[in-house]
């Protein structure tokens, strides 16, 4: 079932649509989005089971691609639109570009390759999130303490805690659909494949300290599906390239989307 996605729109001009990664929300891109909005019509999106978008037990790249298509139709986005996604959102963007190439002018993928991932690197995060007893916690600090038993990095915990909010009855809840995401983790790691490549311009931005895009991906997997692509490496950046090196990502996206 296709879901109506929550989004926020800024600026005017050629459209730039931005998709966040796993456990993220559109807020992750707000600072850069405001800057790009000086030149572009920027649409930041909450993907299904994330942020303020609807929840569903189904979470596949095919369905998320269809969700994004429905949003393109709703907003009457033109064929010169640029679609950008980070991590899981990058796989959604790749799937969309391969499914509906006629709807895009160009594609930007931030630190993710089309290959299969076993998603074991998410085990500790899932264990931490599922260890937070929402029925008993009284504060964000208690939630942080529960996460810390599984996730030692304060920055990762703060990112995850952005999803925690108080309901009207003062109890806590997650914005993301934790049950569905936990159950569908294998689907989130699935390889993106297609018999027909996306022939329009594509930019892949990778963190120099990240292993999400390998040299083999750069030489083989990415060109096989995106033959008109370039891979730019942001030195001294990890997987969260846009958070760690915002100036570099701003300039790369600004130049590519303006082509």
PDB file of C-alpha atoms in Angstrom:
ATOM      1  CA  UNK A   1       0.000   0.000   0.000  1.00  0.00           C
ATOM      2  CA  UNK A   2       1.342   3.410  -1.017  1.00  0.00           C
ATOM      3  CA  UNK A   3       1.585   5.925   1.830  1.00  0.00           C
ATOM      4  CA  UNK A   4       1.239   9.750   1.750  1.00  0.00           C
ATOM      5  CA  UNK A   5       4.591  11.066   2.933  1.00  0.00           C
ATOM      6  CA  UNK A   6       5.114  13.986   5.272  1.00  0.00           C
ATOM      7  CA  UNK A   7       7.347  16.646   3.742  1.00  0.00           C
ATOM      8  CA  UNK A   8       8.518  20.232   4.114  1.00  0.00           C
ATOM      9  CA  UNK A   9       9.087  22.603   1.210  1.00  0.00           C
ATOM     10  CA  UNK A  10      11.460  25.575   1.023  1.00  0.00           C
ATOM     11  CA  UNK A  11      12.539  28.010  -1.676  1.00  0.00           C
ATOM     12  CA  UNK A  12      11.789  28.127  -5.396  1.00  0.00           C
ATOM     13  CA  UNK A  13      13.383  27.065  -8.665  1.00  0.00           C
ATOM     14  CA  UNK A  14      14.458  23.700  -9.999  1.00  0.00           C
ATOM     15  CA  UNK A  15      13.370  21.032  -7.470  1.00  0.00           C
ATOM     16  CA  UNK A  16      15.786  19.202  -5.175  1.00  0.00           C
ATOM     17  CA  UNK A  17      14.130  16.368  -3.207  1.00  0.00           C
ATOM     18  CA  UNK A  18      16.019  15.005  -0.182  1.00  0.00           C
ATOM     19  CA  UNK A  19      15.537  11.588   1.487  1.00  0.00           C
ATOM     20  CA  UNK A  20      17.052  10.790   4.919  1.00  0.00           C
ATOM     21  CA  UNK A  21      18.607   7.530   6.102  1.00  0.00           C
ATOM     22  CA  UNK A  22      17.571   4.765   8.496  1.00  0.00           C
ATOM     23  CA  UNK A  23      16.228   6.061  11.854  1.00  0.00           C
ATOM     24  CA  UNK A  24      16.453   9.612  10.479  1.00  0.00           C
ATOM     25  CA  UNK A  25      13.912  12.319   9.685  1.00  0.00           C
ATOM     26  CA  UNK A  26      13.712  15.258   7.335  1.00  0.00           C
ATOM     27  CA  UNK A  27      15.055  17.415  10.179  1.00  0.00           C
ATOM     28  CA  UNK A  28      18.499  15.850   9.646  1.00  0.00           C
ATOM     29  CA  UNK A  29      18.805  17.904   6.451  1.00  0.00           C
ATOM     30  CA  UNK A  30      17.154  21.156   7.549  1.00  0.00           C
ATOM     31  CA  UNK A  31      20.302  23.283   7.897  1.00  0.00           C
ATOM     32  CA  UNK A  32      21.647  22.446   4.448  1.00  0.00           C
ATOM     33  CA  UNK A  33      18.148  22.502   2.938  1.00  0.00           C
ATOM     34  CA  UNK A  34      17.693  26.136   3.977  1.00  0.00           C
ATOM     35  CA  UNK A  35      20.920  27.052   2.210  1.00  0.00           C
ATOM     36  CA  UNK A  36      20.065  25.179  -0.980  1.00  0.00           C
ATOM     37  CA  UNK A  37      16.614  26.805  -0.907  1.00  0.00           C
ATOM     38  CA  UNK A  38      18.245  30.091  -1.876  1.00  0.00           C
ATOM     39  CA  UNK A  39      18.652  28.599  -5.363  1.00  0.00           C
ATOM     40  CA  UNK A  40      16.339  25.575  -5.532  1.00  0.00           C
ATOM     41  CA  UNK A  41      12.833  24.441  -4.622  1.00  0.00           C
ATOM     42  CA  UNK A  42      13.855  22.056  -1.842  1.00  0.00           C
ATOM     43  CA  UNK A  43      11.540  19.282  -0.634  1.00  0.00           C
ATOM     44  CA  UNK A  44      12.725  17.378   2.457  1.00  0.00           C
ATOM     45  CA  UNK A  45      10.817  14.149   3.069  1.00  0.00           C
ATOM     46  CA  UNK A  46      10.049  11.731   5.908  1.00  0.00           C
ATOM     47  CA  UNK A  47      10.106   8.218   4.441  1.00  0.00           C
ATOM     48  CA  UNK A  48       7.522   5.652   5.546  1.00  0.00           C
ATOM     49  CA  UNK A  49       7.910   4.405   9.127  1.00  0.00           C
ATOM     50  CA  UNK A  50      10.017   7.474   9.939  1.00  0.00           C
ATOM     51  CA  UNK A  51       9.405  10.976  11.256  1.00  0.00           C
ATOM     52  CA  UNK A  52       5.840  12.157  10.820  1.00  0.00           C
ATOM     53  CA  UNK A  53       5.030   9.902   7.858  1.00  0.00           C
ATOM     54  CA  UNK A  54       2.550   7.026   8.257  1.00  0.00           C
ATOM     55  CA  UNK A  55       3.550   3.638   9.658  1.00  0.00           C
ATOM     56  CA  UNK A  56       3.152   0.304   7.900  1.00  0.00           C
ATOM     57  CA  UNK A  57       4.373  -3.240   8.576  1.00  0.00           C
ATOM     58  CA  UNK A  58       5.670  -3.196   4.974  1.00  0.00           C
ATOM     59  CA  UNK A  59       9.064  -1.594   4.340  1.00  0.00           C
ATOM     60  CA  UNK A  60      10.605  -2.353   0.937  1.00  0.00           C
ATOM     61  CA  UNK A  61      12.498  -0.272  -1.601  1.00  0.00           C
ATOM     62  CA  UNK A  62       9.846  -0.933  -4.223  1.00  0.00           C
ATOM     63  CA  UNK A  63       7.133   0.460  -1.943  1.00  0.00           C
ATOM     64  CA  UNK A  64       9.244   3.411  -0.818  1.00  0.00           C
ATOM     65  CA  UNK A  65       9.947   4.229  -4.467  1.00  0.00           C
ATOM     66  CA  UNK A  66       6.190   4.208  -5.109  1.00  0.00           C
ATOM     67  CA  UNK A  67       5.625   6.448  -2.068  1.00  0.00           C
ATOM     68  CA  UNK A  68       8.084   8.959  -3.509  1.00  0.00           C
ATOM     69  CA  UNK A  69       6.417   8.750  -6.932  1.00  0.00           C
ATOM     70  CA  UNK A  70       3.071   9.613  -5.324  1.00  0.00           C
ATOM     71  CA  UNK A  71       4.719  12.646  -3.702  1.00  0.00           C
ATOM     72  CA  UNK A  72       6.206  13.690  -7.065  1.00  0.00           C
ATOM     73  CA  UNK A  73       2.702  13.503  -8.540  1.00  0.00           C
ATOM     74  CA  UNK A  74       1.159  15.371  -5.605  1.00  0.00           C
ATOM     75  CA  UNK A  75       3.672  18.217  -5.966  1.00  0.00           C
ATOM     76  CA  UNK A  76       3.655  18.131  -9.801  1.00  0.00           C
ATOM     77  CA  UNK A  77       7.447  17.938  -9.825  1.00  0.00           C
ATOM     78  CA  UNK A  78       8.953  18.467 -13.302  1.00  0.00           C
ATOM     79  CA  UNK A  79      11.273  16.131 -15.196  1.00  0.00           C
ATOM     80  CA  UNK A  80      14.392  18.177 -14.339  1.00  0.00           C
ATOM     81  CA  UNK A  81      14.040  17.364 -10.605  1.00  0.00           C
ATOM     82  CA  UNK A  82      17.132  16.245  -8.706  1.00  0.00           C
ATOM     83  CA  UNK A  83      16.570  13.416  -6.195  1.00  0.00           C
ATOM     84  CA  UNK A  84      19.092  12.951  -3.388  1.00  0.00           C
ATOM     85  CA  UNK A  85      19.199  10.333  -0.642  1.00  0.00           C
ATOM     86  CA  UNK A  86      21.549   9.377   2.181  1.00  0.00           C
ATOM     87  CA  UNK A  87      22.169   5.743   3.180  1.00  0.00           C
ATOM     88  CA  UNK A  88      18.774   3.954   3.159  1.00  0.00           C
ATOM     89  CA  UNK A  89      17.356   7.058   1.473  1.00  0.00           C
ATOM     90  CA  UNK A  90      20.105   6.718  -1.124  1.00  0.00           C
ATOM     91  CA  UNK A  91      18.890   3.223  -1.939  1.00  0.00           C
ATOM     92  CA  UNK A  92      15.349   4.566  -2.224  1.00  0.00           C
ATOM     93  CA  UNK A  93      16.654   7.245  -4.604  1.00  0.00           C
ATOM     94  CA  UNK A  94      18.496   4.620  -6.693  1.00  0.00           C
ATOM     95  CA  UNK A  95      15.392   2.430  -6.837  1.00  0.00           C
ATOM     96  CA  UNK A  96      13.278   5.426  -7.900  1.00  0.00           C
ATOM     97  CA  UNK A  97      15.766   6.467 -10.602  1.00  0.00           C
ATOM     98  CA  UNK A  98      15.764   2.958 -12.058  1.00  0.00           C
ATOM     99  CA  UNK A  99      11.968   2.588 -11.771  1.00  0.00           C
ATOM    100  CA  UNK A 100      10.995   6.036 -13.089  1.00  0.00           C
ATOM    101  CA  UNK A 101      13.962   7.497 -15.012  1.00  0.00           C
ATOM    102  CA  UNK A 102      11.682   9.774 -16.988  1.00  0.00           C
ATOM    103  CA  UNK A 103      10.735  11.627 -13.791  1.00  0.00           C
ATOM    104  CA  UNK A 104      14.268  12.781 -12.935  1.00  0.00           C
ATOM    105  CA  UNK A 105      16.909  15.089 -14.323  1.00  0.00           C
ATOM    106  CA  UNK A 106      19.700  13.801 -12.075  1.00  0.00           C
ATOM    107  CA  UNK A 107      20.428  11.635  -9.055  1.00  0.00           C
ATOM    108  CA  UNK A 108      22.599  12.208  -5.972  1.00  0.00           C
ATOM    109  CA  UNK A 109      23.450   9.356  -3.583  1.00  0.00           C
ATOM    110  CA  UNK A 110      25.240  10.041  -0.291  1.00  0.00           C
ATOM    111  CA  UNK A 111      27.464   7.283   1.108  1.00  0.00           C
ATOM    112  CA  UNK A 112      25.708   4.115   0.059  1.00  0.00           C
ATOM    113  CA  UNK A 113      26.288   1.592  -2.742  1.00  0.00           C
ATOM    114  CA  UNK A 114      23.689  -0.572  -4.492  1.00  0.00           C
ATOM    115  CA  UNK A 115      25.186  -3.790  -3.109  1.00  0.00           C
ATOM    116  CA  UNK A 116      23.728  -6.130  -0.493  1.00  0.00           C
ATOM    117  CA  UNK A 117      24.384  -5.385   3.177  1.00  0.00           C
ATOM    118  CA  UNK A 118      23.811  -7.972   5.908  1.00  0.00           C
ATOM    119  CA  UNK A 119      22.915  -5.071   8.285  1.00  0.00           C
ATOM    120  CA  UNK A 120      24.783  -6.627  11.214  1.00  0.00           C
ATOM    121  CA  UNK A 121      26.249  -3.197  11.898  1.00  0.00           C
ATOM    122  CA  UNK A 122      22.756  -2.192  13.066  1.00  0.00           C
ATOM    123  CA  UNK A 123      22.479  -4.959  15.694  1.00  0.00           C
ATOM    124  CA  UNK A 124      23.625  -2.803  18.617  1.00  0.00           C
ATOM    125  CA  UNK A 125      21.384   0.090  17.584  1.00  0.00           C
ATOM    126  CA  UNK A 126      18.357  -2.194  17.343  1.00  0.00           C
ATOM    127  CA  UNK A 127      19.212  -3.769  20.697  1.00  0.00           C
ATOM    128  CA  UNK A 128      19.509  -0.316  22.270  1.00  0.00           C
ATOM    129  CA  UNK A 129      16.282   1.034  20.832  1.00  0.00           C
ATOM    130  CA  UNK A 130      14.349  -2.070  21.814  1.00  0.00           C
ATOM    131  CA  UNK A 131      15.851  -1.915  25.331  1.00  0.00           C
ATOM    132  CA  UNK A 132      14.157   1.427  26.027  1.00  0.00           C
ATOM    133  CA  UNK A 133      10.985   0.622  27.989  1.00  0.00           C
ATOM    134  CA  UNK A 134       8.664   3.366  26.818  1.00  0.00           C
ATOM    135  CA  UNK A 135       6.029   2.342  29.374  1.00  0.00           C
ATOM    136  CA  UNK A 136       8.246   3.172  32.342  1.00  0.00           C
ATOM    137  CA  UNK A 137      10.786   5.850  31.396  1.00  0.00           C
ATOM    138  CA  UNK A 138      10.153   9.281  32.894  1.00  0.00           C
ATOM    139  CA  UNK A 139      12.846  11.308  31.127  1.00  0.00           C
ATOM    140  CA  UNK A 140      15.078  11.483  28.065  1.00  0.00           C
ATOM    141  CA  UNK A 141      18.034  10.810  30.344  1.00  0.00           C
ATOM    142  CA  UNK A 142      16.552   7.446  31.327  1.00  0.00           C
ATOM    143  CA  UNK A 143      16.157   6.615  27.648  1.00  0.00           C
ATOM    144  CA  UNK A 144      19.764   7.649  27.027  1.00  0.00           C
ATOM    145  CA  UNK A 145      20.913   5.435  29.920  1.00  0.00           C
ATOM    146  CA  UNK A 146      19.102   2.438  28.407  1.00  0.00           C
ATOM    147  CA  UNK A 147      20.603   3.110  24.974  1.00  0.00           C
ATOM    148  CA  UNK A 148      24.086   3.470  26.465  1.00  0.00           C
ATOM    149  CA  UNK A 149      24.078  -0.187  27.562  1.00  0.00           C
ATOM    150  CA  UNK A 150      24.291  -1.098  23.866  1.00  0.00           C
ATOM    151  CA  UNK A 151      25.491   2.085  22.132  1.00  0.00           C
ATOM    152  CA  UNK A 152      28.598   3.688  23.674  1.00  0.00           C
ATOM    153  CA  UNK A 153      28.834   6.584  21.196  1.00  0.00           C
ATOM    154  CA  UNK A 154      27.063   9.708  22.595  1.00  0.00           C
ATOM    155  CA  UNK A 155      26.622  11.178  19.107  1.00  0.00           C
ATOM    156  CA  UNK A 156      24.782   8.100  17.838  1.00  0.00           C
ATOM    157  CA  UNK A 157      22.530   8.115  20.921  1.00  0.00           C
ATOM    158  CA  UNK A 158      21.701  11.804  20.464  1.00  0.00           C
ATOM    159  CA  UNK A 159      20.812  11.150  16.821  1.00  0.00           C
ATOM    160  CA  UNK A 160      18.487   8.303  17.822  1.00  0.00           C
ATOM    161  CA  UNK A 161      16.917  10.289  20.667  1.00  0.00           C
ATOM    162  CA  UNK A 162      15.730  12.901  18.170  1.00  0.00           C
ATOM    163  CA  UNK A 163      13.011  10.333  17.402  1.00  0.00           C
ATOM    164  CA  UNK A 164      11.752  10.306  21.000  1.00  0.00           C
ATOM    165  CA  UNK A 165       8.766  12.535  21.793  1.00  0.00           C
ATOM    166  CA  UNK A 166       6.103  12.984  24.452  1.00  0.00           C
ATOM    167  CA  UNK A 167       2.504  12.155  23.672  1.00  0.00           C
ATOM    168  CA  UNK A 168      -0.367  14.304  24.956  1.00  0.00           C
ATOM    169  CA  UNK A 169      -0.677  12.018  27.990  1.00  0.00           C
ATOM    170  CA  UNK A 170       3.002  12.791  28.784  1.00  0.00           C
ATOM    171  CA  UNK A 171       4.195   9.264  27.955  1.00  0.00           C
ATOM    172  CA  UNK A 172       7.110   8.747  25.575  1.00  0.00           C
ATOM    173  CA  UNK A 173       6.971   7.231  22.081  1.00  0.00           C
ATOM    174  CA  UNK A 174       9.245   6.755  19.090  1.00  0.00           C
ATOM    175  CA  UNK A 175       8.433   8.563  15.869  1.00  0.00           C
ATOM    176  CA  UNK A 176       9.850   5.701  13.816  1.00  0.00           C
ATOM    177  CA  UNK A 177       8.002   2.389  13.545  1.00  0.00           C
ATOM    178  CA  UNK A 178      10.567   0.427  15.528  1.00  0.00           C
ATOM    179  CA  UNK A 179       8.664  -2.853  15.321  1.00  0.00           C
ATOM    180  CA  UNK A 180       8.446  -2.769  11.512  1.00  0.00           C
ATOM    181  CA  UNK A 181      12.024  -1.586  11.022  1.00  0.00           C
ATOM    182  CA  UNK A 182      13.332  -4.325  13.306  1.00  0.00           C
ATOM    183  CA  UNK A 183      11.330  -6.958  11.401  1.00  0.00           C
ATOM    184  CA  UNK A 184      12.296  -5.602   7.969  1.00  0.00           C
ATOM    185  CA  UNK A 185      16.025  -5.036   8.547  1.00  0.00           C
ATOM    186  CA  UNK A 186      16.988  -7.656   5.964  1.00  0.00           C
ATOM    187  CA  UNK A 187      14.885  -5.828   3.353  1.00  0.00           C
ATOM    188  CA  UNK A 188      16.675  -2.570   4.198  1.00  0.00           C
ATOM    189  CA  UNK A 189      19.975  -4.277   3.371  1.00  0.00           C
ATOM    190  CA  UNK A 190      18.790  -5.616   0.006  1.00  0.00           C
ATOM    191  CA  UNK A 191      20.776  -5.034  -3.159  1.00  0.00           C
ATOM    192  CA  UNK A 192      19.441  -2.572  -5.723  1.00  0.00           C
ATOM    193  CA  UNK A 193      19.372  -4.234  -9.153  1.00  0.00           C
ATOM    194  CA  UNK A 194      17.765  -3.570 -12.514  1.00  0.00           C
ATOM    195  CA  UNK A 195      18.138  -4.906 -16.066  1.00  0.00           C
ATOM    196  CA  UNK A 196      18.244  -1.340 -17.423  1.00  0.00           C
ATOM    197  CA  UNK A 197      20.709   1.270 -16.142  1.00  0.00           C
ATOM    198  CA  UNK A 198      19.848   4.883 -15.269  1.00  0.00           C
ATOM    199  CA  UNK A 199      21.522   6.833 -18.055  1.00  0.00           C
ATOM    200  CA  UNK A 200      21.145  10.377 -16.724  1.00  0.00           C
ATOM    201  CA  UNK A 201      23.791  12.149 -14.603  1.00  0.00           C
ATOM    202  CA  UNK A 202      24.392  10.721 -11.134  1.00  0.00           C
ATOM    203  CA  UNK A 203      26.662  11.890  -8.329  1.00  0.00           C
ATOM    204  CA  UNK A 204      27.793   9.571  -5.531  1.00  0.00           C
ATOM    205  CA  UNK A 205      29.302  11.302  -2.489  1.00  0.00           C
ATOM    206  CA  UNK A 206      31.269   9.067  -0.156  1.00  0.00           C
ATOM    207  CA  UNK A 207      33.023   9.663   3.142  1.00  0.00           C
ATOM    208  CA  UNK A 208      36.739   9.024   2.996  1.00  0.00           C
ATOM    209  CA  UNK A 209      36.597   7.245   6.379  1.00  0.00           C
ATOM    210  CA  UNK A 210      33.445   5.267   5.536  1.00  0.00           C
ATOM    211  CA  UNK A 211      33.277   1.773   4.055  1.00  0.00           C
ATOM    212  CA  UNK A 212      29.741   2.091   2.685  1.00  0.00           C
ATOM    213  CA  UNK A 213      31.128   2.728  -0.825  1.00  0.00           C
ATOM    214  CA  UNK A 214      34.175   0.560  -1.530  1.00  0.00           C
ATOM    215  CA  UNK A 215      36.712   0.862  -4.336  1.00  0.00           C
ATOM    216  CA  UNK A 216      35.040  -2.164  -5.949  1.00  0.00           C
ATOM    217  CA  UNK A 217      31.660  -0.402  -5.773  1.00  0.00           C
ATOM    218  CA  UNK A 218      33.192   2.666  -7.397  1.00  0.00           C
ATOM    219  CA  UNK A 219      34.780   0.654 -10.217  1.00  0.00           C
ATOM    220  CA  UNK A 220      32.055  -1.909 -10.921  1.00  0.00           C
ATOM    221  CA  UNK A 221      28.720  -1.904  -9.064  1.00  0.00           C
ATOM    222  CA  UNK A 222      27.924   1.800  -9.412  1.00  0.00           C
ATOM    223  CA  UNK A 223      28.903   2.204 -13.117  1.00  0.00           C
ATOM    224  CA  UNK A 224      26.960  -0.949 -14.027  1.00  0.00           C
ATOM    225  CA  UNK A 225      23.681   0.664 -12.925  1.00  0.00           C
ATOM    226  CA  UNK A 226      24.656   4.328 -13.292  1.00  0.00           C
ATOM    227  CA  UNK A 227      27.058   4.580 -16.255  1.00  0.00           C
ATOM    228  CA  UNK A 228      26.858   8.396 -16.331  1.00  0.00           C
ATOM    229  CA  UNK A 229      27.977   8.718 -12.705  1.00  0.00           C
ATOM    230  CA  UNK A 230      30.862  10.238 -10.798  1.00  0.00           C
ATOM    231  CA  UNK A 231      32.052   9.386  -7.289  1.00  0.00           C
ATOM    232  CA  UNK A 232      33.385  12.211  -5.134  1.00  0.00           C
ATOM    233  CA  UNK A 233      35.185  11.422  -1.873  1.00  0.00           C
ATOM    234  CA  UNK A 234      34.961  13.847   1.049  1.00  0.00           C
ATOM    235  CA  UNK A 235      38.216  13.428   2.955  1.00  0.00           C
ATOM    236  CA  UNK A 236      38.073  12.910   6.735  1.00  0.00           C
ATOM    237  CA  UNK A 237      34.318  12.260   6.722  1.00  0.00           C
ATOM    238  CA  UNK A 238      32.545   9.126   7.913  1.00  0.00           C
ATOM    239  CA  UNK A 239      29.115   7.827   6.956  1.00  0.00           C
ATOM    240  CA  UNK A 240      27.383  11.036   8.123  1.00  0.00           C
ATOM    241  CA  UNK A 241      29.171  13.056   5.460  1.00  0.00           C
ATOM    242  CA  UNK A 242      26.680  15.943   5.440  1.00  0.00           C
ATOM    243  CA  UNK A 243      26.840  16.350   9.232  1.00  0.00           C
ATOM    244  CA  UNK A 244      30.631  16.066   9.466  1.00  0.00           C
ATOM    245  CA  UNK A 245      31.581  18.092   6.380  1.00  0.00           C
ATOM    246  CA  UNK A 246      28.570  20.280   5.526  1.00  0.00           C
ATOM    247  CA  UNK A 247      30.521  22.851   3.496  1.00  0.00           C
ATOM    248  CA  UNK A 248      31.957  20.227   1.168  1.00  0.00           C
ATOM    249  CA  UNK A 249      28.589  18.509   0.693  1.00  0.00           C
ATOM    250  CA  UNK A 250      26.843  21.847   0.174  1.00  0.00           C
ATOM    251  CA  UNK A 251      29.246  22.801  -2.616  1.00  0.00           C
ATOM    252  CA  UNK A 252      29.149  19.400  -4.354  1.00  0.00           C
ATOM    253  CA  UNK A 253      25.341  19.267  -4.372  1.00  0.00           C
ATOM    254  CA  UNK A 254      24.942  22.925  -5.318  1.00  0.00           C
ATOM    255  CA  UNK A 255      27.192  22.582  -8.362  1.00  0.00           C
ATOM    256  CA  UNK A 256      25.786  19.242  -9.537  1.00  0.00           C
ATOM    257  CA  UNK A 257      22.099  20.126  -9.106  1.00  0.00           C
ATOM    258  CA  UNK A 258      22.601  23.388 -11.004  1.00  0.00           C
ATOM    259  CA  UNK A 259      23.945  21.629 -14.130  1.00  0.00           C
TER     260      UNK A 259
END
